[in-house]
Amino acid sequence: MPEDQPNLFETQPPAWEQDAAASICAARVVLPSGLTRQLDYKVPDPLRSQIEAGRRVRVPLGRSNRSVVGYCVEVVPEAKPDRPLKEIEAVIDSRCLLSRELLEITHWMADYYLCPWGQVLDSVIPAGVRSGAGTRMVTLLSVPAEVAASRGEHRLPAKQAAILDYVIAHPESIPAEVAAAVGCTQAPVTTLRRKGLLTSESRRMAVETDPEAVTPQEPHLEMNEDQSRVLASIMTAIREGRHETILIHGVTGSGKTEVYLQAIREVVSYGQQAIVLVPEISLTPQTVSRFRLRFGRVAVLHSHLSDVERHRQWARIAAGGAPVVVGARSAVFAPTPNLGLIVIDEEHESSFKQDTAPRYHAREVAERRAAAAGVPLLLGSATPALESHARAMEGRYKRVEMPRRISNLPLPGVATIDLRAHQQDRHNRGAISRQLHRAMQEALDDDGQVILLLNRRGFSTHIQCPSCGQASECPECEIALTHHRGRKQAVCHYCDYHIPVPNQCRACGFKGLNFFGRGTERLEDEVRQRFPAHTSLRMDTDTMSRPGSHESALDRFRSGEIRILLGTQMIAKGLDFPNVTLVGVINADTALHLPDFRAAEKTFQLITQVAGRTGRSKRGGHVLVQTCEPDHPAIRAAIRHDYALFSAEELPLRKALGYPPYGAMVRIVIRGPIEIATREFASSLGERIGAACRDADFQFRLLGPAPAPFAKLRGKYRFAIQLQAEDPLALSRAVRDATEELKTPEDVQWIADVDPLEMM
Ligand code: ADP
Ligand code: ZN
């Protein structure tokens, strides 16, 4: 390994001062699976210099003393145990994987999100870090002190003598290096080891090297008044070195990113690091380059990294080698040694909540982490989650507003098109109404670009027999199959099930099935027929599955080669293309009546965000929203860009039912292959939880168990219990009490989702 590269895996300084070591003898260990209790193990003397909270250890478990890996979470003076403690077999990590701060946060997560601590730890430390991906074992040579002291007494052949002298001068050299320096084979090294004149030690070393650091090239922008005002209030918190959560409520195009960048510059100038969380979909090379151009060394953590790459980034961050970390949700756990600031852009995005255990929300974790580190947390959005809005009203967050776009550009005008009228128009059977068609034509004639949003994939979303009425459904999920014309298949969007497009009814054999409901694939078809002279591109998870396809599509749109970009919510977010003069929402109602108490909020956010993609230059822009419900409060508020109006209408509804942000919620989903058995278990679970809530004597509301909106998925019947109360901790505690000793039947599974975002 060349001299100038930092060795990321150098041994850490000994964990304990020598005198402290005498009184510290036991390690408290949690296991990643199985037992959830913490276990105490004796630390044998030779391991005392290595043991440390935050490292993994190998320990014997159970009667058979089978060897397992666990996390040391605390080192304690050995209490007087009833039985002698078993001993730790080995300390696995040569460095600490979790700071005390992250240990405490993961402990809180375990408690709050109802997930065993060991499982939280395993999910927070990337697999590549745990396995040491990309590292290799190397042998390091040294000369024992007594041999070095008596060097003159050893008469050795010339090569061996030269080697010994070299290693005395260069301790911890690797054999090949020594042999090369002295100009011999490795044979004399082996001889010296055999004689005991050289000792060797195995250690893990990084093999990958750091990429070229990019030198910052881009100057910071001159800020406008709003930006300066917001930055000033962030600076106050940064300079005073205190924690504060600041919610930047800034309309689309108000220049929030520049504010983040300059706040980051401040903490970086103190030698601290900043973590920036963005939704995975926004983590494009373009976003990353905005940070790289300002700060040079930026570590990027996204879900497509290989284990080796992730490990390398992680090690680099831990070594303080990256002043800025940009990443999706899990970057909130980045091991920055000296954290100065956390930023969450588009804080309302549901992708900040993890949908597998531990089901944490990165905003909540970030808040705890920033508080523990005594640093500010910046949340930015044009449509803050109502949870964040409520916290700002309570004064728990500080709200700062950026109500204007950069350069005083106006927000785009938004008009609705009543789909009920359009649907009666016999001459117009497509997804695009006359008005929208005309507006598209004008925008294109004017050299503008168009974005069309339709939040449904596929060609037809329903296949039905006109004779018997039977709809084609997935047998595993009992959900309508979507016709994908390109793939020539009928596909279930919730599992892998797919069949060739049926040409006759499975139930009655009738030939001539009806295909209803439009998806993006069919919209693409219609756009090509209506505007054959203009290139269009569809962007959804079907067309954007290859790595890099998303970015290359955006490049083609940016260059102007693509004139019409159509797609699912993928296109609604964050894009900044000055030439987009028209945005069309094909159907604003797709999410409006889902059985989800956030349906209105999600609709408001989606329309506001997609509308924000236009009018981003002097060229201006406008938005047409097709809907059957132009008077729905969420749609009325969205077309006026009026967050205050939306929240004023929505919050009282939430309050009346005790829904978030006015109360806490835990959703429990039970699933199993046999409907009756699953339902029975769900009922008994519901009763136990109800009893635990009554025992704890707090006000609560328990709904269900009832079949979940998706009552069957992937062959499993699903039931849901919805539990609400004012205090989230009371809820978590009650669920834990109710389920601690619970025996779950073999083929039934259940999960508890605290602060659920997914209600289906
Ligand atoms: P938001 O995230 O609030 O929607 P962006 O941060 O994407 O807005 O900013 C919108 C556009 O304005 C970007 O192209 C950005 O480069 C530009 N911009 C931001 N701040 C300034 C400024 N102070 N002067 C000139 N242009 C700016
Ligand atoms: Zn299915």
PDB file of N, CA and C and ligand atoms in Angstrom, residues 218 221-225 227 248 250-262 290 294 345-346 381-382 402 404-407 409 574-576 578 609 612-613 616, ligand 1:
ATOM      1  N   GLU A 218     -16.859  25.439  -7.790  1.00  0.00           N
ATOM      2  CA  GLU A 218     -17.962  26.353  -8.038  1.00  0.00           C
ATOM      3  C   GLU A 218     -18.058  27.354  -6.897  1.00  0.00           C
ATOM      4  N   LEU A 221     -23.322  31.094  -4.546  1.00  0.00           N
ATOM      5  CA  LEU A 221     -24.121  32.129  -5.217  1.00  0.00           C
ATOM      6  C   LEU A 221     -24.358  33.296  -4.272  1.00  0.00           C
ATOM      7  N   GLU A 222     -24.601  34.424  -4.893  1.00  0.00           N
ATOM      8  CA  GLU A 222     -25.042  35.598  -4.143  1.00  0.00           C
ATOM      9  C   GLU A 222     -26.489  35.331  -3.740  1.00  0.00           C
ATOM     10  N   MET A 223     -26.760  35.390  -2.440  1.00  0.00           N
ATOM     11  CA  MET A 223     -28.105  34.999  -2.019  1.00  0.00           C
ATOM     12  C   MET A 223     -29.095  36.150  -2.125  1.00  0.00           C
ATOM     13  N   ASN A 224     -30.343  35.777  -2.335  1.00  0.00           N
ATOM     14  CA  ASN A 224     -31.372  36.820  -2.288  1.00  0.00           C
ATOM     15  C   ASN A 224     -31.808  37.039  -0.847  1.00  0.00           C
ATOM     16  N   GLU A 225     -32.756  37.944  -0.684  1.00  0.00           N
ATOM     17  CA  GLU A 225     -33.135  38.363   0.660  1.00  0.00           C
ATOM     18  C   GLU A 225     -33.689  37.215   1.506  1.00  0.00           C
ATOM     19  N   GLN A 227     -33.251  33.995   1.110  1.00  0.00           N
ATOM     20  CA  GLN A 227     -32.195  33.016   1.412  1.00  0.00           C
ATOM     21  C   GLN A 227     -31.290  33.532   2.536  1.00  0.00           C
ATOM     22  N   ILE A 248     -37.599  24.561   6.912  1.00  0.00           N
ATOM     23  CA  ILE A 248     -37.612  25.561   5.843  1.00  0.00           C
ATOM     24  C   ILE A 248     -38.797  25.254   4.950  1.00  0.00           C
ATOM     25  N   GLY A 250     -40.362  26.309   1.970  1.00  0.00           N
ATOM     26  CA  GLY A 250     -40.063  27.178   0.839  1.00  0.00           C
ATOM     27  C   GLY A 250     -40.715  26.637  -0.410  1.00  0.00           C
ATOM     28  N   VAL A 251     -41.387  27.487  -1.151  1.00  0.00           N
ATOM     29  CA  VAL A 251     -42.093  27.027  -2.347  1.00  0.00           C
ATOM     30  C   VAL A 251     -41.106  26.403  -3.330  1.00  0.00           C
ATOM     31  N   THR A 252     -41.626  25.638  -4.288  1.00  0.00           N
ATOM     32  CA  THR A 252     -40.762  25.013  -5.290  1.00  0.00           C
ATOM     33  C   THR A 252     -40.012  26.107  -6.040  1.00  0.00           C
ATOM     34  N   GLY A 253     -38.708  25.937  -6.173  1.00  0.00           N
ATOM     35  CA  GLY A 253     -37.916  26.925  -6.901  1.00  0.00           C
ATOM     36  C   GLY A 253     -37.525  28.137  -6.067  1.00  0.00           C
ATOM     37  N   SER A 254     -37.647  28.034  -4.737  1.00  0.00           N
ATOM     38  CA  SER A 254     -37.277  29.186  -3.896  1.00  0.00           C
ATOM     39  C   SER A 254     -35.787  29.192  -3.586  1.00  0.00           C
ATOM     40  N   GLY A 255     -35.076  28.146  -4.005  1.00  0.00           N
ATOM     41  CA  GLY A 255     -33.623  28.144  -3.807  1.00  0.00           C
ATOM     42  C   GLY A 255     -33.202  27.579  -2.460  1.00  0.00           C
ATOM     43  N   LYS A 256     -33.879  26.518  -2.012  1.00  0.00           N
ATOM     44  CA  LYS A 256     -33.539  25.920  -0.718  1.00  0.00           C
ATOM     45  C   LYS A 256     -32.155  25.282  -0.744  1.00  0.00           C
ATOM     46  N   THR A 257     -31.813  24.670  -1.881  1.00  0.00           N
ATOM     47  CA  THR A 257     -30.541  23.962  -1.946  1.00  0.00           C
ATOM     48  C   THR A 257     -29.363  24.886  -1.658  1.00  0.00           C
ATOM     49  N   GLU A 258     -29.433  26.106  -2.182  1.00  0.00           N
ATOM     50  CA  GLU A 258     -28.338  27.050  -1.938  1.00  0.00           C
ATOM     51  C   GLU A 258     -28.200  27.353  -0.438  1.00  0.00           C
ATOM     52  N   VAL A 259     -29.313  27.386   0.239  1.00  0.00           N
ATOM     53  CA  VAL A 259     -29.267  27.626   1.686  1.00  0.00           C
ATOM     54  C   VAL A 259     -28.577  26.445   2.383  1.00  0.00           C
ATOM     55  N   TYR A 260     -28.953  25.226   1.976  1.00  0.00           N
ATOM     56  CA  TYR A 260     -28.278  24.054   2.572  1.00  0.00           C
ATOM     57  C   TYR A 260     -26.776  24.155   2.342  1.00  0.00           C
ATOM     58  N   LEU A 261     -26.420  24.467   1.072  1.00  0.00           N
ATOM     59  CA  LEU A 261     -25.004  24.461   0.706  1.00  0.00           C
ATOM     60  C   LEU A 261     -24.208  25.450   1.552  1.00  0.00           C
ATOM     61  N   GLN A 262     -24.789  26.616   1.783  1.00  0.00           N
ATOM     62  CA  GLN A 262     -24.012  27.611   2.523  1.00  0.00           C
ATOM     63  C   GLN A 262     -23.998  27.328   4.024  1.00  0.00           C
ATOM     64  N   ARG A 290     -23.714  18.736  -7.636  1.00  0.00           N
ATOM     65  CA  ARG A 290     -23.910  20.051  -7.007  1.00  0.00           C
ATOM     66  C   ARG A 290     -23.114  20.159  -5.711  1.00  0.00           C
ATOM     67  N   ARG A 294     -19.023  22.075  -4.943  1.00  0.00           N
ATOM     68  CA  ARG A 294     -18.776  23.021  -3.855  1.00  0.00           C
ATOM     69  C   ARG A 294     -17.746  22.515  -2.855  1.00  0.00           C
ATOM     70  N   ASP A 345     -33.724  17.036   2.779  1.00  0.00           N
ATOM     71  CA  ASP A 345     -34.438  17.729   1.711  1.00  0.00           C
ATOM     72  C   ASP A 345     -35.702  16.945   1.377  1.00  0.00           C
ATOM     73  N   GLU A 346     -36.762  17.638   1.017  1.00  0.00           N
ATOM     74  CA  GLU A 346     -38.059  17.002   0.721  1.00  0.00           C
ATOM     75  C   GLU A 346     -38.485  16.134   1.901  1.00  0.00           C
ATOM     76  N   SER A 381     -38.944  21.648   2.631  1.00  0.00           N
ATOM     77  CA  SER A 381     -40.012  21.135   1.773  1.00  0.00           C
ATOM     78  C   SER A 381     -40.903  22.278   1.318  1.00  0.00           C
ATOM     79  N   ALA A 382     -41.524  22.085   0.154  1.00  0.00           N
ATOM     80  CA  ALA A 382     -42.569  23.014  -0.272  1.00  0.00           C
ATOM     81  C   ALA A 382     -43.909  22.577   0.310  1.00  0.00           C
ATOM     82  N   MET A 402     -39.853  30.601   2.866  1.00  0.00           N
ATOM     83  CA  MET A 402     -39.319  31.161   1.619  1.00  0.00           C
ATOM     84  C   MET A 402     -40.472  31.171   0.634  1.00  0.00           C
ATOM     85  N   ARG A 404     -41.241  33.006  -1.912  1.00  0.00           N
ATOM     86  CA  ARG A 404     -41.080  33.461  -3.298  1.00  0.00           C
ATOM     87  C   ARG A 404     -40.081  32.593  -4.050  1.00  0.00           C
ATOM     88  N   ARG A 405     -40.283  32.526  -5.356  1.00  0.00           N
ATOM     89  CA  ARG A 405     -39.313  31.841  -6.188  1.00  0.00           C
ATOM     90  C   ARG A 405     -38.101  32.749  -6.430  1.00  0.00           C
ATOM     91  N   ILE A 406     -36.990  32.090  -6.796  1.00  0.00           N
ATOM     92  CA  ILE A 406     -35.767  32.816  -7.166  1.00  0.00           C
ATOM     93  C   ILE A 406     -36.074  33.801  -8.292  1.00  0.00           C
ATOM     94  N   SER A 407     -35.419  34.940  -8.287  1.00  0.00           N
ATOM     95  CA  SER A 407     -35.579  35.997  -9.298  1.00  0.00           C
ATOM     96  C   SER A 407     -37.028  36.473  -9.395  1.00  0.00           C
ATOM     97  N   LEU A 409     -39.609  34.974  -9.889  1.00  0.00           N
ATOM     98  CA  LEU A 409     -40.442  34.290 -10.880  1.00  0.00           C
ATOM     99  C   LEU A 409     -41.766  33.940 -10.226  1.00  0.00           C
ATOM    100  N   GLY A 574     -38.559  17.217  -7.728  1.00  0.00           N
ATOM    101  CA  GLY A 574     -37.237  17.842  -7.714  1.00  0.00           C
ATOM    102  C   GLY A 574     -36.673  18.309  -9.046  1.00  0.00           C
ATOM    103  N   LEU A 575     -37.233  17.888 -10.184  1.00  0.00           N
ATOM    104  CA  LEU A 575     -36.620  18.246 -11.462  1.00  0.00           C
ATOM    105  C   LEU A 575     -36.646  19.758 -11.684  1.00  0.00           C
ATOM    106  N   ASP A 576     -35.533  20.261 -12.219  1.00  0.00           N
ATOM    107  CA  ASP A 576     -35.399  21.698 -12.437  1.00  0.00           C
ATOM    108  C   ASP A 576     -35.031  21.942 -13.897  1.00  0.00           C
ATOM    109  N   PRO A 578     -35.734  24.541 -16.915  1.00  0.00           N
ATOM    110  CA  PRO A 578     -36.317  25.865 -17.180  1.00  0.00           C
ATOM    111  C   PRO A 578     -37.231  25.905 -18.395  1.00  0.00           C
ATOM    112  N   GLN A 609     -46.151  19.399  -5.983  1.00  0.00           N
ATOM    113  CA  GLN A 609     -44.781  19.106  -6.408  1.00  0.00           C
ATOM    114  C   GLN A 609     -44.665  19.059  -7.930  1.00  0.00           C
ATOM    115  N   GLY A 612     -44.754  22.348  -9.464  1.00  0.00           N
ATOM    116  CA  GLY A 612     -43.500  23.068  -9.236  1.00  0.00           C
ATOM    117  C   GLY A 612     -42.447  22.826 -10.297  1.00  0.00           C
ATOM    118  N   ARG A 613     -42.694  21.882 -11.219  1.00  0.00           N
ATOM    119  CA  ARG A 613     -41.709  21.590 -12.267  1.00  0.00           C
ATOM    120  C   ARG A 613     -41.759  22.590 -13.400  1.00  0.00           C
ATOM    121  N   ARG A 616     -40.046  27.734 -14.230  1.00  0.00           N
ATOM    122  CA  ARG A 616     -38.788  27.913 -13.520  1.00  0.00           C
ATOM    123  C   ARG A 616     -37.813  28.802 -14.289  1.00  0.00           C
TER     124      ARG A 616
HETATM  125  P1  ADP B   1     -35.950  24.431  -4.514  1.00  0.00           P
HETATM  126  O1  ADP B   1     -35.121  23.308  -4.018  1.00  0.00           O
HETATM  127  O2  ADP B   1     -36.319  25.397  -3.437  1.00  0.00           O
HETATM  128  O3  ADP B   1     -37.120  23.975  -5.335  1.00  0.00           O
HETATM  129  P2  ADP B   1     -33.637  25.028  -6.046  1.00  0.00           P
HETATM  130  O4  ADP B   1     -32.684  24.998  -4.902  1.00  0.00           O
HETATM  131  O5  ADP B   1     -33.678  23.888  -6.978  1.00  0.00           O
HETATM  132  O6  ADP B   1     -35.085  25.321  -5.489  1.00  0.00           O
HETATM  133  O7  ADP B   1     -33.364  26.388  -6.839  1.00  0.00           O
HETATM  134  C1  ADP B   1     -34.022  26.704  -8.035  1.00  0.00           C
HETATM  135  C2  ADP B   1     -33.063  27.303  -9.028  1.00  0.00           C
HETATM  136  O8  ADP B   1     -32.631  28.603  -8.595  1.00  0.00           O
HETATM  137  C3  ADP B   1     -31.813  26.504  -9.237  1.00  0.00           C
HETATM  138  O9  ADP B   1     -31.554  26.440 -10.617  1.00  0.00           O
HETATM  139  C4  ADP B   1     -30.746  27.301  -8.525  1.00  0.00           C
HETATM  140  O10 ADP B   1     -29.481  27.128  -9.112  1.00  0.00           O
HETATM  141  C5  ADP B   1     -31.218  28.708  -8.661  1.00  0.00           C
HETATM  142  N1  ADP B   1     -30.788  29.589  -7.571  1.00  0.00           N
HETATM  143  C6  ADP B   1     -30.859  29.339  -6.257  1.00  0.00           C
HETATM  144  N2  ADP B   1     -30.401  30.372  -5.532  1.00  0.00           N
HETATM  145  C7  ADP B   1     -30.034  31.314  -6.401  1.00  0.00           C
HETATM  146  C8  ADP B   1     -29.500  32.649  -6.281  1.00  0.00           C
HETATM  147  N3  ADP B   1     -29.289  33.168  -5.068  1.00  0.00           N
HETATM  148  N4  ADP B   1     -29.246  33.331  -7.396  1.00  0.00           N
HETATM  149  C9  ADP B   1     -29.492  32.795  -8.606  1.00  0.00           C
HETATM  150  N5  ADP B   1     -30.003  31.562  -8.801  1.00  0.00           N
HETATM  151  C10 ADP B   1     -30.279  30.823  -7.719  1.00  0.00           C
END
